[in-house]
Amino acid sequence: MKEELLAKFIEVFGPGGEITSYFAPGRVNLIGEHTDYNGGHVFPCALTIGTYAIARKNSSRNLCLYSVNFDELGIITISLDDLTYAKEDDWANYPKGVVWAFAEKGMKIDSGMDILYYGNIPNSSGLSSSASIEVVTGYILDQTFGFNTSLIDIALISQYAENEFIGVNCGIMDQFAIAMGKKDHAIFLDTSNLNYEYAPIQLDGAKIVIICSNKKRGLGDSKYNERRTECETALEELKKVVSINTLGDLTEEQFEQYKDAIQDEVRRKRAKHAVYENQRTIKAVKALKENDIITFGKLMNESHVSLRDDYEVTGIELDTLVETSIAQDGVIGSRMTGAGFGGCTVSIVKEEAIDAFAKNVGEAYLRKIGYKADFYVVEIGNGPCII
Ligand code: GLA
């Protein structure tokens, strides 16, 4: 991979200079969905698929960015003296946003760069291809200009770029999971204070299987911001009757006690999901630590139901995948993962059952939805690195 990309880099940008190759992973969230902007817990892990980037300084004040995935767009040239969002810069707004965010935080770069990107995360899959581009870019800036930024700060600056430059009001989960990834471990992260703990993922002869629904996420981002606003409004209503900072501060019992303060039925369902999902995540990690993957799987299934009925971010494609997955032999748990509205599901499946699982779920999906789903048996990988 690296040799091929280096050859492509030289074909696109020409030889010379000090060229360095980098990688940052994608991520999958095992449980704890739509909790990260509600002060709750998440439990994601980094993958071994992700974004490769080859980079060197150039002698101009331009960032010359090229993606093998969008080669029809050619080199996108961005002036360091005009770091504003531009629709025509397309995917390159992600790295541009990170360079902008570094500058905002006092880390201005004083030289242009040539950077070639290649990602093997399926597009629009909800496995965080954009956060992966952001984090690899932050890592490149840190390594090239010696900023000495911690990995957590790279995650926070990348999230800042996504919020303030791209305009998606995402939480910290994706960037944190990618920047702090650790092979064979998931990250139990408390998003209210960024305390975290690595939990080894030993699945007892089972594997993590991701199914990409191939449903593109069109309106996803605007709905995402809408969910966030609904939760914020519900929190304000609850604060009138109970002293809390986030929805993550409530137990299920407290929520039931105070929920009538939320004036609207839809908002009450959204807040219920946030509270219950946070508690489910805490319980799931406890179960995993006790080697009880059956309970972990059951909590994954419950997470999906809550995302379907209370948070309403699933849709027929993800529901079909999860319902048919759960009905297969050897499936320990299954749920949608990421923002929803399309994208992927994550399932834990006994190794010997994976072939039949892929066949049966694949056929059922094609029959009902009319197009194919893609299956990936994934491994948990490390965070960003030089390769
Ligand atoms: C997206 C966001 C994350 C998180 C998930 C839902 O992936 O980027 O911050 O909110 O959706 O859990």
Short mmCIF file of N, CA and C in Angstrom, two decimals, residues 1 6 14 26 35 56 73 79 102 118 133 135 182 186 223 243 247 260 269 289 308 314 354 368 380 384:
data_model
loop_
_atom_site.label_atom_id
_atom_site.label_comp_id
_atom_site.label_asym_id
_atom_site.label_seq_id
_atom_site.Cartn_x
_atom_site.Cartn_y
_atom_site.Cartn_z
N MET A 1 0.84 -1.22 0.00
CA MET A 1 0.00 0.00 0.00
C MET A 1 0.87 1.26 0.00
N LEU A 6 3.20 6.06 -2.49
CA LEU A 6 4.38 6.91 -2.69
C LEU A 6 4.59 7.16 -4.19
N GLY A 14 5.33 15.24 -8.25
CA GLY A 14 6.75 15.31 -8.65
C GLY A 14 7.67 14.90 -7.51
N GLY A 26 -10.17 4.44 11.02
CA GLY A 26 -11.59 4.77 11.17
C GLY A 26 -12.01 4.24 12.53
N THR A 35 -24.80 9.74 22.76
CA THR A 35 -24.61 10.11 24.16
C THR A 35 -23.48 11.13 24.31
N ARG A 56 4.59 16.24 2.31
CA ARG A 56 5.88 16.95 2.43
C ARG A 56 5.59 18.45 2.38
N LEU A 73 -11.28 14.96 -9.18
CA LEU A 73 -11.22 16.37 -8.74
C LEU A 73 -9.81 16.95 -8.86
N SER A 79 -4.96 28.34 -0.42
CA SER A 79 -3.97 29.30 0.05
C SER A 79 -4.00 29.38 1.58
N PHE A 102 -6.02 24.65 13.77
CA PHE A 102 -4.70 24.75 14.40
C PHE A 102 -4.29 26.23 14.50
N TYR A 118 -5.47 8.71 0.83
CA TYR A 118 -6.21 7.55 0.32
C TYR A 118 -6.91 6.87 1.49
N ILE A 133 -9.76 11.61 8.34
CA ILE A 133 -9.00 12.60 7.55
C ILE A 133 -8.56 13.75 8.46
N VAL A 135 -8.06 13.76 11.75
CA VAL A 135 -7.03 13.39 12.72
C VAL A 135 -5.69 13.13 12.03
N LYS A 182 -6.37 1.96 20.33
CA LYS A 182 -5.38 1.00 20.84
C LYS A 182 -5.77 -0.40 20.38
N ALA A 186 -11.22 -1.44 23.26
CA ALA A 186 -12.19 -0.35 23.03
C ALA A 186 -11.94 0.70 24.11
N LYS A 223 -30.41 16.43 10.31
CA LYS A 223 -31.18 15.72 11.35
C LYS A 223 -30.32 15.55 12.61
N SER A 243 -31.23 19.41 39.71
CA SER A 243 -29.94 20.06 39.49
C SER A 243 -28.97 19.13 38.75
N LEU A 247 -27.65 15.42 30.44
CA LEU A 247 -28.58 14.28 30.54
C LEU A 247 -27.85 13.05 31.09
N ASP A 260 -41.68 14.51 33.36
CA ASP A 260 -42.84 15.32 33.00
C ASP A 260 -42.51 16.80 32.86
N LYS A 269 -38.93 11.52 24.45
CA LYS A 269 -38.35 10.27 23.92
C LYS A 269 -36.86 10.44 23.62
N LYS A 289 -16.28 -6.67 31.23
CA LYS A 289 -15.19 -6.88 32.20
C LYS A 289 -15.38 -8.20 32.95
N ARG A 308 -34.12 3.16 17.42
CA ARG A 308 -35.20 3.05 16.42
C ARG A 308 -36.47 3.73 16.91
N THR A 314 -32.90 5.34 12.77
CA THR A 314 -32.48 4.12 12.09
C THR A 314 -32.96 4.09 10.64
N ILE A 354 -20.04 -16.98 10.81
CA ILE A 354 -19.96 -15.76 10.00
C ILE A 354 -20.36 -15.98 8.53
N LYS A 368 -35.34 -7.42 0.31
CA LYS A 368 -36.25 -6.41 0.87
C LYS A 368 -35.91 -4.99 0.40
N ILE A 380 -9.50 -4.55 15.56
CA ILE A 380 -9.33 -3.29 16.28
C ILE A 380 -7.86 -2.87 16.21
N PRO A 384 -3.21 7.11 15.27
CA PRO A 384 -2.40 7.60 14.15
C PRO A 384 -0.93 7.25 14.30
#
